[in-house]
Amino acid sequence: MISELEAESVHIFREVAAQFERPVMLFSGGKDSVVMFHVARKAFWPAPVPFPLMHVDTGHNFDEVIEFRDRIVADTGARLVVSSVQDDIDAGRVVEQTGPGTSRNRLQTAALLRGIRDGKYDAVFGGARRDEEKARAKERVFSFRDAFGAWDPRNQRPELWNLYNGRHSRGEHIRVFPLSNWTEHDIWEYIAAERIDLPSIYYAHERAVVPRDGMLLADTRFLVKYPGETSRVERVRFRTVGDATCTGCVESDADTPEKVIDEVASTRVTERGATRADDRISEAGMEDRKKEGYF
């Protein structure tokens, strides 16, 4: 099964290389983007990956993830483009909310669209999977975005027999999701089989955390506490990584890929549903953001 998923993803990468002039891959250092990049390298080996990596940087990242991102770029010779939320804040293009419970996560949309526009990218690879969240379950592999970067779930193209239509007009682009049909369990089985390195926070470690709304948020320099909130040390790991102010962790002793696989096999809640505070804005929070141009 894993080999079939890999072959499908390789086919998608090669289709994009054949149909588009300026692709780019979103790369955060998270497990899905790491797996996506690993498959892309296999798709074009022994040639280098024929497109740059782009990190949409909130500025509120886990230190371990940024260190890992920079190490991967240095080790592979990939070209990294960083589109910074802080640049948009400084230029007055977006307004940052501050205080307890706020996050820069939604501000990523402006930085993403600016990065796509500045780079003149016509295809943007993302590591989203359909099992993550119900709005993402509606995505095609080739997801059409209009000149404003917006997604209309009713205006998507059929993909019968794995035929992908990348036709677009000037100013429009296609978001491409090579891991659409993978599950979290598949991702971890592939990580174990391919011995893929990940940021250390994906495995069990001791960390100061702040309980909030049924989640455990890392007590980082970015997290603003509510009055009366205190932190405690727990043995935890992260199922997904993102903005440190809204990405929770779970109590865990899984310190190897094999132990994570066993843990994932027994859970009934997706990683975003369990650990992403930004997905709890509303019932349709993710879909609303995707219509604005989000990942």
CSV table of C-alpha atoms in Angstrom, one decimal:
chain,number,residue,atom,x,y,z
A,1,MET,CA,0.0,0.0,0.0
A,2,ILE,CA,2.8,2.5,0.9
A,3,SER,CA,4.6,1.7,-2.3
A,4,GLU,CA,1.4,2.4,-4.3
A,5,LEU,CA,0.9,5.7,-2.5
A,6,GLU,CA,4.5,6.7,-3.2
A,7,ALA,CA,4.1,5.8,-6.9
A,8,GLU,CA,1.0,7.9,-7.1
A,9,SER,CA,2.8,10.9,-5.5
A,10,VAL,CA,5.8,10.5,-7.9
A,11,HIS,CA,3.4,10.5,-10.8
A,12,ILE,CA,1.8,13.8,-9.5
A,13,PHE,CA,5.2,15.4,-9.1
A,14,ARG,CA,6.2,14.5,-12.7
A,15,GLU,CA,2.9,15.7,-14.0
A,16,VAL,CA,3.4,19.1,-12.5
A,17,ALA,CA,7.0,19.3,-13.8
A,18,ALA,CA,5.6,18.6,-17.3
A,19,GLN,CA,2.6,21.0,-17.2
A,20,PHE,CA,3.9,24.0,-15.3
A,21,GLU,CA,6.6,26.6,-15.7
A,22,ARG,CA,7.2,27.8,-12.1
A,23,PRO,CA,6.2,25.3,-9.4
A,24,VAL,CA,7.1,25.8,-5.7
A,25,MET,CA,6.8,23.5,-2.7
A,26,LEU,CA,5.5,24.7,0.7
A,27,PHE,CA,7.9,23.5,3.3
A,28,SER,CA,7.5,24.1,7.0
A,29,GLY,CA,9.7,21.3,8.5
A,30,GLY,CA,6.6,19.5,9.6
A,31,LYS,CA,6.2,15.7,9.0
A,32,ASP,CA,4.0,16.0,5.9
A,33,SER,CA,6.2,18.5,4.1
A,34,VAL,CA,9.3,16.5,5.0
A,35,VAL,CA,7.7,13.3,3.5
A,36,MET,CA,6.5,15.3,0.5
A,37,PHE,CA,10.0,16.6,-0.1
A,38,HIS,CA,11.5,13.1,0.3
A,39,VAL,CA,9.2,11.7,-2.3
A,40,ALA,CA,9.9,14.6,-4.7
A,41,ARG,CA,13.6,13.9,-4.4
A,42,LYS,CA,13.0,10.3,-5.4
A,43,ALA,CA,10.7,11.4,-8.3
A,44,PHE,CA,13.5,13.4,-9.9
A,45,TRP,CA,16.6,11.5,-8.8
A,46,PRO,CA,19.5,11.7,-9.7
A,47,ALA,CA,18.6,15.2,-10.9
A,48,PRO,CA,17.9,17.8,-8.1
A,49,VAL,CA,14.3,18.8,-7.3
A,50,PRO,CA,13.5,21.3,-10.0
A,51,PHE,CA,11.7,23.8,-7.9
A,52,PRO,CA,12.4,25.8,-4.7
A,53,LEU,CA,10.9,25.4,-1.2
A,54,MET,CA,8.8,28.1,0.4
A,55,HIS,CA,8.2,28.6,4.1
A,56,VAL,CA,5.4,30.8,5.1
A,57,ASP,CA,6.9,32.0,8.4
A,58,THR,CA,4.6,33.3,11.2
A,59,GLY,CA,7.7,34.2,13.3
A,60,HIS,CA,6.2,32.1,16.1
A,61,ASN,CA,7.8,28.8,15.3
A,62,PHE,CA,9.2,26.0,17.4
A,63,ASP,CA,13.0,26.4,17.6
A,64,GLU,CA,13.5,22.7,16.9
A,65,VAL,CA,11.5,22.9,13.6
A,66,ILE,CA,13.4,26.0,12.3
A,67,GLU,CA,16.7,24.3,13.1
A,68,PHE,CA,15.6,21.2,11.3
A,69,ARG,CA,14.3,23.2,8.3
A,70,ASP,CA,17.7,25.0,7.9
A,71,ARG,CA,19.6,21.7,8.3
A,72,ILE,CA,17.6,19.9,5.6
A,73,VAL,CA,18.1,22.9,3.2
A,74,ALA,CA,21.8,22.9,3.8
A,75,ASP,CA,22.2,19.1,3.5
A,76,THR,CA,20.2,18.8,0.2
A,77,GLY,CA,21.2,22.0,-1.5
A,78,ALA,CA,17.6,23.0,-1.9
A,79,ARG,CA,16.7,26.7,-2.5
A,80,LEU,CA,14.6,28.1,0.3
A,81,VAL,CA,12.3,31.1,-0.1
A,82,VAL,CA,10.8,32.6,3.1
A,83,SER,CA,7.6,34.7,3.0
A,84,SER,CA,7.4,36.3,6.4
A,85,VAL,CA,4.2,37.4,8.3
A,86,GLN,CA,6.3,39.9,10.2
A,87,ASP,CA,7.1,41.7,6.9
A,88,ASP,CA,3.4,42.1,6.3
A,89,ILE,CA,2.8,43.4,9.8
A,90,ASP,CA,5.7,45.9,9.5
A,91,ALA,CA,4.4,47.1,6.1
A,92,GLY,CA,0.9,47.5,7.5
A,93,ARG,CA,-0.6,45.0,5.1
A,94,VAL,CA,-2.1,43.0,8.0
A,95,VAL,CA,-2.9,43.9,11.6
A,96,GLU,CA,-1.8,41.6,14.3
A,97,GLN,CA,-4.0,40.9,17.3
A,98,THR,CA,-2.2,40.5,20.6
A,99,GLY,CA,-3.0,39.1,24.0
A,100,PRO,CA,-4.1,35.7,25.3
A,101,GLY,CA,-5.8,33.3,22.8
A,102,THR,CA,-4.5,35.2,19.7
A,103,SER,CA,-2.5,33.7,16.9
A,104,ARG,CA,-0.7,34.8,13.7
A,105,ASN,CA,-2.0,31.7,11.9
A,106,ARG,CA,-4.7,33.4,9.9
A,107,LEU,CA,-2.2,36.1,8.9
A,108,GLN,CA,-0.3,33.4,6.9
A,109,THR,CA,-2.8,33.8,4.0
A,110,ALA,CA,-1.5,37.2,3.1
A,111,ALA,CA,2.1,36.1,3.3
A,112,LEU,CA,1.4,33.0,1.2
A,113,LEU,CA,-0.4,34.9,-1.5
A,114,ARG,CA,2.3,37.6,-1.6
A,115,GLY,CA,5.0,34.9,-1.9
A,116,ILE,CA,3.2,33.2,-4.8
A,117,ARG,CA,2.7,36.5,-6.5
A,118,ASP,CA,6.3,37.7,-6.0
A,119,GLY,CA,7.7,34.4,-7.2
A,120,LYS,CA,5.2,34.2,-10.1
A,121,TYR,CA,4.5,30.6,-9.2
A,122,ASP,CA,1.9,28.8,-11.2
A,123,ALA,CA,1.8,25.6,-9.1
A,124,VAL,CA,2.1,25.3,-5.4
A,125,PHE,CA,2.7,21.9,-3.7
A,126,GLY,CA,1.2,21.5,-0.3
A,127,GLY,CA,1.3,18.6,2.1
A,128,ALA,CA,-2.4,18.6,3.1
A,129,ARG,CA,-4.1,15.2,3.3
A,130,ARG,CA,-7.8,14.5,2.9
A,131,ASP,CA,-8.1,12.7,6.3
A,132,GLU,CA,-7.0,15.8,8.2
A,133,GLU,CA,-10.1,17.8,8.2
A,134,LYS,CA,-13.5,17.8,6.4
A,135,ALA,CA,-12.8,20.9,4.2
A,136,ARG,CA,-9.5,19.4,3.0
A,137,ALA,CA,-11.5,16.2,2.2
A,138,LYS,CA,-13.2,18.2,-0.5
A,139,GLU,CA,-9.9,19.0,-2.3
A,140,ARG,CA,-8.9,17.7,-5.6
A,141,VAL,CA,-5.2,16.8,-6.2
A,142,PHE,CA,-5.0,19.7,-8.6
A,143,SER,CA,-6.9,22.5,-6.7
A,144,PHE,CA,-7.7,25.5,-8.9
A,145,ARG,CA,-7.2,28.9,-7.4
A,146,ASP,CA,-8.5,32.1,-9.0
A,147,ALA,CA,-6.5,35.4,-9.5
A,148,PHE,CA,-7.1,36.3,-5.8
A,149,GLY,CA,-5.9,32.9,-4.6
A,150,ALA,CA,-9.4,31.9,-3.5
A,151,TRP,CA,-10.7,28.3,-3.5
A,152,ASP,CA,-14.3,27.6,-4.6
A,153,PRO,CA,-15.2,24.0,-3.8
A,154,ARG,CA,-17.9,24.1,-6.4
A,155,ASN,CA,-15.5,25.2,-9.2
A,156,GLN,CA,-13.1,22.3,-9.2
A,157,ARG,CA,-12.3,19.9,-12.1
A,158,PRO,CA,-13.0,16.2,-12.3
A,159,GLU,CA,-10.0,13.9,-12.0
A,160,LEU,CA,-11.2,10.7,-13.6
A,161,TRP,CA,-8.5,8.0,-14.1
A,162,ASN,CA,-5.9,10.2,-12.4
A,163,LEU,CA,-5.9,12.7,-15.3
A,164,TYR,CA,-5.0,16.1,-13.9
A,165,ASN,CA,-6.0,19.4,-15.6
A,166,GLY,CA,-3.5,22.1,-14.9
A,167,ARG,CA,-4.9,24.7,-17.3
A,168,HIS,CA,-5.1,28.2,-15.9
A,169,SER,CA,-5.0,31.8,-17.0
A,170,ARG,CA,-2.5,34.4,-16.2
A,171,GLY,CA,-2.6,35.3,-12.5
A,172,GLU,CA,-4.3,32.1,-11.5
A,173,HIS,CA,-2.5,29.1,-10.1
A,174,ILE,CA,-3.0,25.5,-9.0
A,175,ARG,CA,-2.5,24.1,-5.5
A,176,VAL,CA,-1.2,20.5,-5.8
A,177,PHE,CA,-1.5,18.0,-3.0
A,178,PRO,CA,0.6,14.9,-3.7
A,179,LEU,CA,-0.2,13.3,-0.3
A,180,SER,CA,-4.0,13.7,-0.7
A,181,ASN,CA,-4.7,10.0,-0.4
A,182,TRP,CA,-2.3,9.3,2.5
A,183,THR,CA,-3.4,9.0,6.1
A,184,GLU,CA,-1.5,9.9,9.2
A,185,HIS,CA,-0.8,6.2,9.7
A,186,ASP,CA,0.5,6.0,6.2
A,187,ILE,CA,2.8,8.9,6.8
A,188,TRP,CA,4.3,7.3,9.8
A,189,GLU,CA,4.7,3.9,8.2
A,190,TYR,CA,6.6,5.6,5.4
A,191,ILE,CA,8.8,7.5,7.8
A,192,ALA,CA,9.6,4.3,9.5
A,193,ALA,CA,10.3,2.4,6.3
A,194,GLU,CA,12.4,5.1,4.7
A,195,ARG,CA,14.1,6.1,8.0
A,196,ILE,CA,13.2,9.7,7.4
A,197,ASP,CA,14.5,12.2,9.9
A,198,LEU,CA,12.1,14.6,11.6
A,199,PRO,CA,12.2,17.4,14.1
A,200,SER,CA,12.7,16.0,17.6
A,201,ILE,CA,9.4,17.4,18.9
A,202,TYR,CA,7.5,14.7,17.0
A,203,TYR,CA,8.7,12.2,19.6
A,204,ALA,CA,8.1,12.0,23.3
A,205,HIS,CA,10.0,14.4,25.5
A,206,GLU,CA,9.4,16.5,28.6
A,207,ARG,CA,8.1,20.0,28.1
A,208,ALA,CA,6.4,22.8,30.0
A,209,VAL,CA,2.8,23.0,28.9
A,210,VAL,CA,-0.2,25.1,29.6
A,211,PRO,CA,-3.6,23.4,29.7
A,212,ARG,CA,-6.2,25.3,27.7
A,213,ASP,CA,-9.6,24.4,26.3
A,214,GLY,CA,-8.8,20.6,26.6
A,215,MET,CA,-5.4,21.1,24.9
A,216,LEU,CA,-1.8,21.2,26.0
A,217,LEU,CA,-0.1,24.3,24.5
A,218,ALA,CA,3.7,24.6,24.8
A,219,ASP,CA,4.8,27.2,27.2
A,220,THR,CA,7.0,29.1,24.7
A,221,ARG,CA,8.1,32.7,24.7
A,222,PHE,CA,5.3,33.4,22.2
A,223,LEU,CA,2.4,32.1,24.3
A,224,VAL,CA,0.5,34.8,26.3
A,225,LYS,CA,-1.2,33.3,29.3
A,226,TYR,CA,-4.7,34.2,30.6
A,227,PRO,CA,-4.8,35.4,34.2
A,228,GLY,CA,-4.4,32.4,36.5
A,229,GLU,CA,-3.0,30.1,33.9
A,230,THR,CA,0.1,28.2,35.0
A,231,SER,CA,2.4,25.7,33.3
A,232,ARG,CA,3.4,22.2,34.3
A,233,VAL,CA,5.9,19.7,32.9
A,234,GLU,CA,4.5,16.7,31.0
A,235,ARG,CA,5.9,14.0,28.8
A,236,VAL,CA,4.4,14.9,25.4
A,237,ARG,CA,4.9,14.8,21.6
A,238,PHE,CA,3.5,16.9,18.8
A,239,ARG,CA,1.3,15.2,16.1
A,240,THR,CA,1.5,18.3,13.9
A,241,VAL,CA,3.6,21.5,14.0
A,242,GLY,CA,2.7,25.1,13.1
A,243,ASP,CA,2.4,28.4,14.9
A,244,ALA,CA,3.5,27.7,18.5
A,245,THR,CA,0.7,29.7,20.0
A,246,CYS,CA,-2.1,27.5,18.6
A,247,THR,CA,-0.5,24.1,18.1
A,248,GLY,CA,-1.0,21.7,21.0
A,249,CYS,CA,0.7,18.5,22.0
A,250,VAL,CA,-0.5,15.2,23.4
A,251,GLU,CA,0.7,13.2,26.4
A,252,SER,CA,2.8,10.3,25.0
A,253,ASP,CA,5.7,7.9,25.6
A,254,ALA,CA,6.1,7.2,21.9
A,255,ASP,CA,9.8,8.0,21.3
A,256,THR,CA,10.3,6.0,18.1
A,257,PRO,CA,8.4,5.8,14.7
A,258,GLU,CA,7.2,2.3,15.6
A,259,LYS,CA,5.7,3.4,18.9
A,260,VAL,CA,4.1,6.4,17.1
A,261,ILE,CA,2.5,4.0,14.6
A,262,ASP,CA,1.0,2.0,17.4
A,263,GLU,CA,-0.3,5.2,19.0
A,264,VAL,CA,-1.8,6.6,15.8
A,265,ALA,CA,-3.5,3.2,15.1
A,266,SER,CA,-5.4,3.5,18.3
A,267,THR,CA,-6.6,7.1,18.1
A,268,ARG,CA,-9.9,8.2,16.6
A,269,VAL,CA,-9.2,11.9,16.4
A,270,THR,CA,-7.2,13.5,13.6
A,271,GLU,CA,-4.1,15.4,14.5
A,272,ARG,CA,-5.6,18.7,13.6
A,273,GLY,CA,-8.8,18.0,15.4
A,274,ALA,CA,-6.9,17.1,18.6
A,275,THR,CA,-4.2,19.7,18.6
A,276,ARG,CA,-4.9,22.8,16.5
A,277,ALA,CA,-6.7,25.6,18.3
A,278,ASP,CA,-7.1,27.6,15.1
A,279,ASP,CA,-9.4,24.9,13.7
A,280,ARG,CA,-11.9,25.5,16.5
A,281,ILE,CA,-12.8,29.0,15.4
A,282,SER,CA,-16.1,27.7,13.9
A,283,GLU,CA,-17.6,24.6,12.4
A,284,ALA,CA,-16.5,25.9,8.9
A,285,GLY,CA,-13.4,27.7,10.1
A,286,MET,CA,-10.9,25.8,7.8
A,287,GLU,CA,-13.2,26.1,4.7
A,288,ASP,CA,-13.7,29.8,5.3
A,289,ARG,CA,-9.9,30.3,5.4
A,290,LYS,CA,-9.3,28.2,2.3
A,291,LYS,CA,-11.8,30.4,0.4
A,292,GLU,CA,-9.6,33.4,1.4
A,293,GLY,CA,-6.5,31.7,0.0
A,294,TYR,CA,-5.2,29.6,2.9
A,295,PHE,CA,-3.3,26.3,2.4
